[in-house]
Amino acid sequence: MIYLLPGMGANSKMYQGAWLDFNHATYIDWPPYKGEASLSELANRVATHYKIQGNDILIGSSMGGMVALEISKLLSLDSVFLVGSAIDVSEMNLFLTLLTPFVDFAPIEFLQKIAGRHDSLFQQMFASSDAVFMRTMCKAISTWDGYPGNLTRITRIHGEKDKVIKCPRDCHVIKRAGHLVPITHARECVDLINRFIH
């Protein structure tokens, strides 16, 4: 089974178009928030909720990739695909990391109301997300200890112009793509992943 994890402030709807080509795939929505305070706690909740097994394949975008790595720690997965994601907090935009202590004061609910007035997929997903969950996960990412495991099990796909998580050297680069590469360049991402799973 293939499981696709969304980013923070997103849900399974971010995986449209070419992403629907996968057979035997589950497109994950974050379970209702129950106080998970770390990425490892969220990973355990997701793995249990969706009954993920050690022989499954995980594809994670942005924070979803970090959670996929935490699930890999729990289950020793053979294959994880990171799409615009990080293996360590040091890969995050430094300015955004420095803003983390102020996340409790960020007017997320107000921004969600504004976003809800627009028709774009990203804005609608953001508007329907749990603000408490997003605040908590921002803090969780800033204290994440990263993935120290076997990197040969990890395949990385990244937008060349990503300003949220810098494009690493050891990745498959999608030219002219930014942080929303799974949405804007779905076909390129899926074609790359298919090269490794078929």
Short mmCIF file of N, CA and C in Angstrom, two decimals, residues 97-165:
data_model
loop_
_atom_site.label_atom_id
_atom_site.label_comp_id
_atom_site.label_asym_id
_atom_site.label_seq_id
_atom_site.Cartn_x
_atom_site.Cartn_y
_atom_site.Cartn_z
N THR A 97 12.27 29.77 10.96
CA THR A 97 12.60 29.10 12.22
C THR A 97 12.69 30.10 13.36
N LEU A 98 13.27 31.27 13.10
CA LEU A 98 13.40 32.29 14.13
C LEU A 98 12.05 32.87 14.55
N LEU A 99 11.05 32.75 13.68
CA LEU A 99 9.71 33.27 14.00
C LEU A 99 8.89 32.31 14.88
N THR A 100 9.36 31.09 15.03
CA THR A 100 8.60 30.07 15.76
C THR A 100 8.17 30.51 17.16
N PRO A 101 9.03 31.18 17.96
CA PRO A 101 8.59 31.58 19.30
C PRO A 101 7.38 32.52 19.31
N PHE A 102 7.09 33.12 18.17
CA PHE A 102 5.98 34.08 18.11
C PHE A 102 4.72 33.48 17.49
N VAL A 103 4.73 32.16 17.25
CA VAL A 103 3.61 31.54 16.53
C VAL A 103 2.30 31.63 17.32
N ASP A 104 2.39 31.68 18.65
CA ASP A 104 1.17 31.78 19.45
C ASP A 104 0.46 33.12 19.24
N PHE A 105 1.20 34.10 18.75
CA PHE A 105 0.63 35.42 18.52
C PHE A 105 0.23 35.65 17.07
N ALA A 106 0.51 34.67 16.22
CA ALA A 106 0.18 34.80 14.80
C ALA A 106 -1.35 34.74 14.62
N PRO A 107 -1.91 35.65 13.83
CA PRO A 107 -3.37 35.70 13.65
C PRO A 107 -3.86 34.65 12.66
N ILE A 108 -3.62 33.38 12.98
CA ILE A 108 -3.93 32.31 12.03
C ILE A 108 -5.42 32.25 11.71
N GLU A 109 -6.26 32.38 12.76
CA GLU A 109 -7.70 32.30 12.52
C GLU A 109 -8.18 33.42 11.61
N PHE A 110 -7.63 34.61 11.79
CA PHE A 110 -8.00 35.74 10.93
C PHE A 110 -7.57 35.47 9.49
N LEU A 111 -6.35 34.95 9.32
CA LEU A 111 -5.86 34.63 7.98
C LEU A 111 -6.69 33.53 7.34
N GLN A 112 -7.17 32.60 8.15
CA GLN A 112 -8.01 31.53 7.63
C GLN A 112 -9.34 32.08 7.09
N LYS A 113 -9.89 33.06 7.78
CA LYS A 113 -11.14 33.66 7.32
C LYS A 113 -10.95 34.34 5.96
N ILE A 114 -9.82 35.02 5.81
CA ILE A 114 -9.52 35.66 4.53
C ILE A 114 -9.32 34.61 3.44
N ALA A 115 -8.56 33.57 3.78
CA ALA A 115 -8.29 32.51 2.80
C ALA A 115 -9.58 31.82 2.36
N GLY A 116 -10.51 31.68 3.29
CA GLY A 116 -11.76 30.99 2.98
C GLY A 116 -12.62 31.70 1.96
N ARG A 117 -12.31 32.95 1.69
CA ARG A 117 -13.07 33.72 0.69
C ARG A 117 -12.58 33.48 -0.73
N HIS A 118 -11.49 32.73 -0.84
CA HIS A 118 -10.89 32.50 -2.16
C HIS A 118 -11.11 31.05 -2.59
N ASP A 119 -11.05 30.85 -3.90
CA ASP A 119 -11.37 29.53 -4.45
C ASP A 119 -10.16 28.63 -4.66
N SER A 120 -8.95 29.15 -4.48
CA SER A 120 -7.78 28.32 -4.77
C SER A 120 -7.71 27.14 -3.80
N LEU A 121 -7.20 26.03 -4.30
CA LEU A 121 -7.11 24.81 -3.50
C LEU A 121 -6.32 25.04 -2.23
N PHE A 122 -5.16 25.66 -2.36
CA PHE A 122 -4.30 25.85 -1.19
C PHE A 122 -4.98 26.70 -0.13
N GLN A 123 -5.62 27.77 -0.54
CA GLN A 123 -6.28 28.65 0.43
C GLN A 123 -7.46 27.97 1.10
N GLN A 124 -8.21 27.17 0.37
CA GLN A 124 -9.34 26.45 0.95
C GLN A 124 -8.85 25.40 1.95
N MET A 125 -7.77 24.71 1.64
CA MET A 125 -7.22 23.73 2.59
C MET A 125 -6.75 24.42 3.86
N PHE A 126 -6.04 25.53 3.69
CA PHE A 126 -5.56 26.29 4.86
C PHE A 126 -6.73 26.76 5.72
N ALA A 127 -7.77 27.25 5.08
CA ALA A 127 -8.92 27.78 5.81
C ALA A 127 -9.63 26.71 6.63
N SER A 128 -9.57 25.47 6.17
CA SER A 128 -10.29 24.39 6.87
C SER A 128 -9.41 23.63 7.86
N SER A 129 -8.15 24.04 8.02
CA SER A 129 -7.24 23.34 8.93
C SER A 129 -7.43 23.79 10.37
N ASP A 130 -6.98 22.95 11.30
CA ASP A 130 -7.08 23.23 12.73
C ASP A 130 -5.95 24.18 13.13
N ALA A 131 -6.30 25.38 13.58
CA ALA A 131 -5.29 26.39 13.90
C ALA A 131 -4.41 25.95 15.07
N VAL A 132 -4.99 25.30 16.06
CA VAL A 132 -4.20 24.83 17.21
C VAL A 132 -3.19 23.78 16.76
N PHE A 133 -3.63 22.88 15.90
CA PHE A 133 -2.74 21.87 15.34
C PHE A 133 -1.58 22.52 14.59
N MET A 134 -1.86 23.52 13.78
CA MET A 134 -0.80 24.18 13.01
C MET A 134 0.20 24.89 13.92
N ARG A 135 -0.30 25.59 14.94
CA ARG A 135 0.61 26.26 15.87
C ARG A 135 1.51 25.24 16.57
N THR A 136 0.91 24.17 17.04
CA THR A 136 1.67 23.15 17.77
C THR A 136 2.71 22.49 16.88
N MET A 137 2.35 22.21 15.64
CA MET A 137 3.29 21.55 14.73
C MET A 137 4.42 22.48 14.30
N CYS A 138 4.16 23.79 14.23
CA CYS A 138 5.25 24.73 13.98
C CYS A 138 6.32 24.62 15.07
N LYS A 139 5.87 24.54 16.31
CA LYS A 139 6.80 24.38 17.43
C LYS A 139 7.49 23.01 17.37
N ALA A 140 6.72 21.98 17.02
CA ALA A 140 7.27 20.63 16.96
C ALA A 140 8.38 20.53 15.92
N ILE A 141 8.19 21.17 14.78
CA ILE A 141 9.22 21.13 13.73
C ILE A 141 10.49 21.81 14.22
N SER A 142 10.35 22.92 14.96
CA SER A 142 11.53 23.67 15.40
C SER A 142 12.38 22.89 16.39
N THR A 143 11.79 21.90 17.07
CA THR A 143 12.55 21.10 18.06
C THR A 143 12.79 19.67 17.58
N TRP A 144 12.46 19.40 16.33
CA TRP A 144 12.60 18.05 15.77
C TRP A 144 14.07 17.65 15.71
N ASP A 145 14.37 16.42 16.09
CA ASP A 145 15.76 15.97 16.08
C ASP A 145 16.19 15.39 14.75
N GLY A 146 15.30 15.42 13.75
CA GLY A 146 15.67 15.00 12.41
C GLY A 146 15.68 13.50 12.22
N TYR A 147 16.16 13.10 11.07
CA TYR A 147 16.21 11.68 10.71
C TYR A 147 17.65 11.22 10.61
N PRO A 148 18.11 10.41 11.57
CA PRO A 148 19.50 9.95 11.55
C PRO A 148 19.66 8.58 10.89
N GLY A 149 18.60 8.07 10.28
CA GLY A 149 18.59 6.71 9.77
C GLY A 149 19.28 6.54 8.43
N ASN A 150 18.99 5.42 7.81
CA ASN A 150 19.61 5.03 6.53
C ASN A 150 19.03 5.86 5.38
N LEU A 151 19.84 6.76 4.84
CA LEU A 151 19.36 7.66 3.79
C LEU A 151 19.18 6.96 2.45
N THR A 152 19.71 5.75 2.31
CA THR A 152 19.50 5.02 1.05
C THR A 152 18.06 4.60 0.89
N ARG A 153 17.30 4.64 1.97
CA ARG A 153 15.88 4.30 1.90
C ARG A 153 15.02 5.51 1.52
N ILE A 154 15.66 6.66 1.48
CA ILE A 154 14.93 7.92 1.26
C ILE A 154 15.19 8.44 -0.15
N THR A 155 14.13 8.77 -0.87
CA THR A 155 14.23 9.42 -2.17
C THR A 155 13.65 10.81 -2.05
N ARG A 156 14.42 11.81 -2.46
CA ARG A 156 14.00 13.19 -2.28
C ARG A 156 13.71 13.86 -3.62
N ILE A 157 12.57 14.54 -3.67
CA ILE A 157 12.15 15.32 -4.83
C ILE A 157 11.92 16.74 -4.33
N HIS A 158 12.47 17.73 -5.02
CA HIS A 158 12.43 19.08 -4.46
C HIS A 158 12.32 20.13 -5.55
N GLY A 159 11.60 21.19 -5.25
CA GLY A 159 11.50 22.32 -6.16
C GLY A 159 12.78 23.15 -6.13
N GLU A 160 13.26 23.49 -7.31
CA GLU A 160 14.51 24.24 -7.44
C GLU A 160 14.45 25.57 -6.68
N LYS A 161 13.28 26.20 -6.65
CA LYS A 161 13.15 27.55 -6.08
C LYS A 161 12.40 27.56 -4.75
N ASP A 162 12.44 26.44 -4.03
CA ASP A 162 11.77 26.34 -2.72
C ASP A 162 12.40 27.33 -1.74
N LYS A 163 11.58 28.22 -1.16
CA LYS A 163 12.07 29.21 -0.21
C LYS A 163 11.77 28.82 1.24
N VAL A 164 11.03 27.74 1.43
CA VAL A 164 10.68 27.29 2.78
C VAL A 164 11.70 26.26 3.28
N ILE A 165 12.00 25.29 2.44
CA ILE A 165 13.01 24.28 2.74
C ILE A 165 14.00 24.31 1.59
#
